[in-house]
Amino acid sequence: MRALIVLTLLAVLVMAATCYESHESMESHEYLNPFINRRRANDFIQADTRLEAISQERIRERNKAPQERQREICEDYYPCELYAFRHGYAAAYRHYFARRR
Protein backbone atom coordinates (compact mmCIF):
# COMPACT_ATOMS: atom_id res chain seq x y z
CA MET A 1 0.00 0.00 0.00
CA ARG A 2 2.87 2.31 0.83
CA ALA A 3 4.41 1.69 -2.62
CA LEU A 4 1.14 2.64 -4.32
CA ILE A 5 1.01 5.95 -2.46
CA VAL A 6 4.64 6.71 -3.34
CA LEU A 7 4.04 5.87 -7.02
CA THR A 8 0.91 8.03 -7.09
CA LEU A 9 2.78 10.92 -5.48
CA LEU A 10 5.64 10.50 -7.93
CA ALA A 11 3.20 10.47 -10.90
CA VAL A 12 1.55 13.67 -9.65
CA LEU A 13 4.96 15.36 -9.32
CA VAL A 14 5.99 14.30 -12.84
CA MET A 15 2.68 15.50 -14.26
CA ALA A 16 2.99 18.84 -12.48
CA ALA A 17 6.54 19.32 -13.74
CA THR A 18 5.71 18.51 -17.37
CA CYS A 19 2.34 20.25 -17.64
CA TYR A 20 3.37 23.56 -16.08
CA GLU A 21 3.00 26.51 -18.46
CA SER A 22 5.63 29.12 -17.93
CA HIS A 23 5.20 32.85 -18.39
CA GLU A 24 7.29 32.73 -21.62
CA SER A 25 4.72 30.59 -23.39
CA MET A 26 2.04 33.21 -22.72
CA GLU A 27 4.08 36.18 -23.95
CA SER A 28 3.08 35.67 -27.55
CA HIS A 29 -0.09 37.33 -28.75
CA GLU A 30 -0.95 34.17 -30.66
CA TYR A 31 -1.59 32.36 -27.42
CA LEU A 32 -4.91 34.13 -26.96
CA ASN A 33 -5.94 34.24 -30.62
CA PRO A 34 -3.94 31.87 -32.86
CA PHE A 35 -6.00 32.57 -35.98
CA ILE A 36 -5.98 35.74 -38.07
CA ASN A 37 -8.79 36.98 -40.25
CA ARG A 38 -8.87 36.33 -43.98
CA ARG A 39 -8.07 39.88 -45.02
CA ARG A 40 -4.87 40.00 -43.00
CA ALA A 41 -3.87 36.53 -44.17
CA ASN A 42 -4.11 37.55 -47.83
CA ASP A 43 -2.46 40.95 -47.50
CA PHE A 44 0.96 39.75 -48.61
CA ILE A 45 -0.24 37.69 -51.58
CA GLN A 46 -1.76 39.38 -54.58
CA ALA A 47 -3.39 36.61 -56.56
CA ASP A 48 -4.12 38.73 -59.64
CA THR A 49 -0.49 39.53 -60.39
CA ARG A 50 0.60 35.96 -59.74
CA LEU A 51 -2.02 34.50 -62.07
CA GLU A 52 -1.20 37.12 -64.68
CA ALA A 53 2.49 36.21 -64.50
CA ILE A 54 1.69 32.53 -64.96
CA SER A 55 -0.51 33.21 -67.96
CA GLN A 56 2.13 35.48 -69.51
CA GLU A 57 4.71 32.73 -69.14
CA ARG A 58 2.38 30.24 -70.83
CA ILE A 59 1.92 32.67 -73.72
CA ARG A 60 5.70 33.10 -74.04
CA GLU A 61 6.10 29.31 -74.11
CA ARG A 62 3.63 29.03 -76.99
CA ASN A 63 5.06 31.91 -79.02
CA LYS A 64 8.74 31.15 -79.34
CA ALA A 65 11.13 33.21 -81.36
CA PRO A 66 12.11 31.72 -84.75
CA GLN A 67 15.74 31.42 -83.66
CA GLU A 68 14.66 29.41 -80.60
CA ARG A 69 12.59 27.04 -82.74
CA GLN A 70 15.50 26.61 -85.16
CA ARG A 71 17.87 25.90 -82.30
CA GLU A 72 15.53 23.24 -80.87
CA ILE A 73 15.21 21.59 -84.27
CA CYS A 74 18.99 21.60 -84.64
CA GLU A 75 19.50 20.19 -81.13
CA ASP A 76 17.26 17.22 -81.97
CA TYR A 77 19.42 16.28 -84.97
CA TYR A 78 22.85 15.14 -83.74
CA PRO A 79 24.97 16.07 -86.82
CA CYS A 80 23.44 19.55 -86.78
CA GLU A 81 24.26 19.92 -83.10
CA LEU A 82 27.89 18.93 -83.70
CA TYR A 83 28.11 21.42 -86.58
CA ALA A 84 26.58 24.07 -84.30
CA PHE A 85 29.29 23.62 -81.69
CA ARG A 86 31.82 24.74 -84.28
CA HIS A 87 29.93 27.27 -86.39
CA GLY A 88 26.92 28.33 -84.32
CA TYR A 89 23.29 27.29 -84.43
CA ALA A 90 22.24 29.72 -87.15
CA ALA A 91 24.89 28.42 -89.56
CA ALA A 92 24.15 24.81 -88.64
CA TYR A 93 20.44 25.26 -89.23
CA ARG A 94 21.09 26.86 -92.62
CA HIS A 95 23.53 24.07 -93.52
CA TYR A 96 21.18 21.18 -92.66
CA PHE A 97 17.64 22.50 -92.99
CA ALA A 98 17.60 25.58 -95.27
CA ARG A 99 17.55 23.49 -98.46
CA ARG A 100 14.40 21.66 -97.33
CA ARG A 101 12.25 24.78 -97.12
mmCIF file of C-alpha atoms in Angstrom:
data_model
loop_
_atom_site.group_PDB
_atom_site.id
_atom_site.type_symbol
_atom_site.label_atom_id
_atom_site.label_comp_id
_atom_site.label_asym_id
_atom_site.label_seq_id
_atom_site.Cartn_x
_atom_site.Cartn_y
_atom_site.Cartn_z
ATOM 1 C CA MET A 1 0.000 0.000 0.000
ATOM 2 C CA ARG A 2 2.871 2.313 0.835
ATOM 3 C CA ALA A 3 4.412 1.690 -2.619
ATOM 4 C CA LEU A 4 1.137 2.640 -4.316
ATOM 5 C CA ILE A 5 1.007 5.947 -2.457
ATOM 6 C CA VAL A 6 4.636 6.705 -3.340
ATOM 7 C CA LEU A 7 4.037 5.865 -7.019
ATOM 8 C CA THR A 8 0.914 8.031 -7.092
ATOM 9 C CA LEU A 9 2.775 10.920 -5.483
ATOM 10 C CA LEU A 10 5.643 10.505 -7.934
ATOM 11 C CA ALA A 11 3.196 10.472 -10.897
ATOM 12 C CA VAL A 12 1.553 13.673 -9.646
ATOM 13 C CA LEU A 13 4.955 15.364 -9.322
ATOM 14 C CA VAL A 14 5.993 14.299 -12.837
ATOM 15 C CA MET A 15 2.681 15.503 -14.257
ATOM 16 C CA ALA A 16 2.987 18.844 -12.478
ATOM 17 C CA ALA A 17 6.539 19.315 -13.743
ATOM 18 C CA THR A 18 5.709 18.511 -17.369
ATOM 19 C CA CYS A 19 2.341 20.254 -17.636
ATOM 20 C CA TYR A 20 3.370 23.555 -16.079
ATOM 21 C CA GLU A 21 2.996 26.513 -18.463
ATOM 22 C CA SER A 22 5.626 29.118 -17.931
ATOM 23 C CA HIS A 23 5.201 32.850 -18.393
ATOM 24 C CA GLU A 24 7.293 32.731 -21.616
ATOM 25 C CA SER A 25 4.718 30.594 -23.389
ATOM 26 C CA MET A 26 2.042 33.207 -22.716
ATOM 27 C CA GLU A 27 4.081 36.183 -23.953
ATOM 28 C CA SER A 28 3.084 35.666 -27.555
ATOM 29 C CA HIS A 29 -0.093 37.326 -28.746
ATOM 30 C CA GLU A 30 -0.950 34.171 -30.663
ATOM 31 C CA TYR A 31 -1.587 32.361 -27.416
ATOM 32 C CA LEU A 32 -4.906 34.129 -26.961
ATOM 33 C CA ASN A 33 -5.938 34.242 -30.624
ATOM 34 C CA PRO A 34 -3.937 31.872 -32.858
ATOM 35 C CA PHE A 35 -6.001 32.575 -35.984
ATOM 36 C CA ILE A 36 -5.983 35.741 -38.072
ATOM 37 C CA ASN A 37 -8.792 36.976 -40.246
ATOM 38 C CA ARG A 38 -8.869 36.331 -43.983
ATOM 39 C CA ARG A 39 -8.074 39.877 -45.024
ATOM 40 C CA ARG A 40 -4.870 40.003 -43.004
ATOM 41 C CA ALA A 41 -3.872 36.528 -44.167
ATOM 42 C CA ASN A 42 -4.113 37.546 -47.835
ATOM 43 C CA ASP A 43 -2.459 40.950 -47.504
ATOM 44 C CA PHE A 44 0.958 39.750 -48.605
ATOM 45 C CA ILE A 45 -0.239 37.688 -51.584
ATOM 46 C CA GLN A 46 -1.758 39.382 -54.584
ATOM 47 C CA ALA A 47 -3.393 36.611 -56.555
ATOM 48 C CA ASP A 48 -4.121 38.727 -59.638
ATOM 49 C CA THR A 49 -0.489 39.529 -60.392
ATOM 50 C CA ARG A 50 0.599 35.959 -59.736
ATOM 51 C CA LEU A 51 -2.023 34.501 -62.066
ATOM 52 C CA GLU A 52 -1.202 37.124 -64.677
ATOM 53 C CA ALA A 53 2.492 36.211 -64.502
ATOM 54 C CA ILE A 54 1.692 32.529 -64.955
ATOM 55 C CA SER A 55 -0.514 33.210 -67.962
ATOM 56 C CA GLN A 56 2.130 35.482 -69.514
ATOM 57 C CA GLU A 57 4.710 32.725 -69.138
ATOM 58 C CA ARG A 58 2.382 30.238 -70.827
ATOM 59 C CA ILE A 59 1.922 32.667 -73.717
ATOM 60 C CA ARG A 60 5.698 33.098 -74.041
ATOM 61 C CA GLU A 61 6.097 29.310 -74.110
ATOM 62 C CA ARG A 62 3.631 29.025 -76.987
ATOM 63 C CA ASN A 63 5.059 31.909 -79.019
ATOM 64 C CA LYS A 64 8.739 31.154 -79.340
ATOM 65 C CA ALA A 65 11.132 33.206 -81.360
ATOM 66 C CA PRO A 66 12.109 31.718 -84.750
ATOM 67 C CA GLN A 67 15.741 31.416 -83.657
ATOM 68 C CA GLU A 68 14.664 29.410 -80.601
ATOM 69 C CA ARG A 69 12.594 27.038 -82.739
ATOM 70 C CA GLN A 70 15.500 26.606 -85.163
ATOM 71 C CA ARG A 71 17.869 25.899 -82.304
ATOM 72 C CA GLU A 72 15.532 23.237 -80.870
ATOM 73 C CA ILE A 73 15.215 21.593 -84.272
ATOM 74 C CA CYS A 74 18.988 21.605 -84.644
ATOM 75 C CA GLU A 75 19.497 20.192 -81.135
ATOM 76 C CA ASP A 76 17.263 17.223 -81.969
ATOM 77 C CA TYR A 77 19.420 16.276 -84.970
ATOM 78 C CA TYR A 78 22.847 15.135 -83.735
ATOM 79 C CA PRO A 79 24.971 16.070 -86.825
ATOM 80 C CA CYS A 80 23.440 19.545 -86.781
ATOM 81 C CA GLU A 81 24.259 19.916 -83.097
ATOM 82 C CA LEU A 82 27.886 18.927 -83.705
ATOM 83 C CA TYR A 83 28.108 21.420 -86.577
ATOM 84 C CA ALA A 84 26.576 24.075 -84.300
ATOM 85 C CA PHE A 85 29.292 23.618 -81.688
ATOM 86 C CA ARG A 86 31.816 24.743 -84.282
ATOM 87 C CA HIS A 87 29.934 27.268 -86.393
ATOM 88 C CA GLY A 88 26.916 28.328 -84.322
ATOM 89 C CA TYR A 89 23.292 27.293 -84.431
ATOM 90 C CA ALA A 90 22.240 29.725 -87.154
ATOM 91 C CA ALA A 91 24.894 28.420 -89.563
ATOM 92 C CA ALA A 92 24.149 24.806 -88.637
ATOM 93 C CA TYR A 93 20.438 25.263 -89.229
ATOM 94 C CA ARG A 94 21.089 26.864 -92.617
ATOM 95 C CA HIS A 95 23.526 24.069 -93.522
ATOM 96 C CA TYR A 96 21.177 21.183 -92.661
ATOM 97 C CA PHE A 97 17.639 22.502 -92.988
ATOM 98 C CA ALA A 98 17.603 25.584 -95.272
ATOM 99 C CA ARG A 99 17.549 23.492 -98.458
ATOM 100 C CA ARG A 100 14.401 21.655 -97.327
ATOM 101 C CA ARG A 101 12.253 24.784 -97.117
#
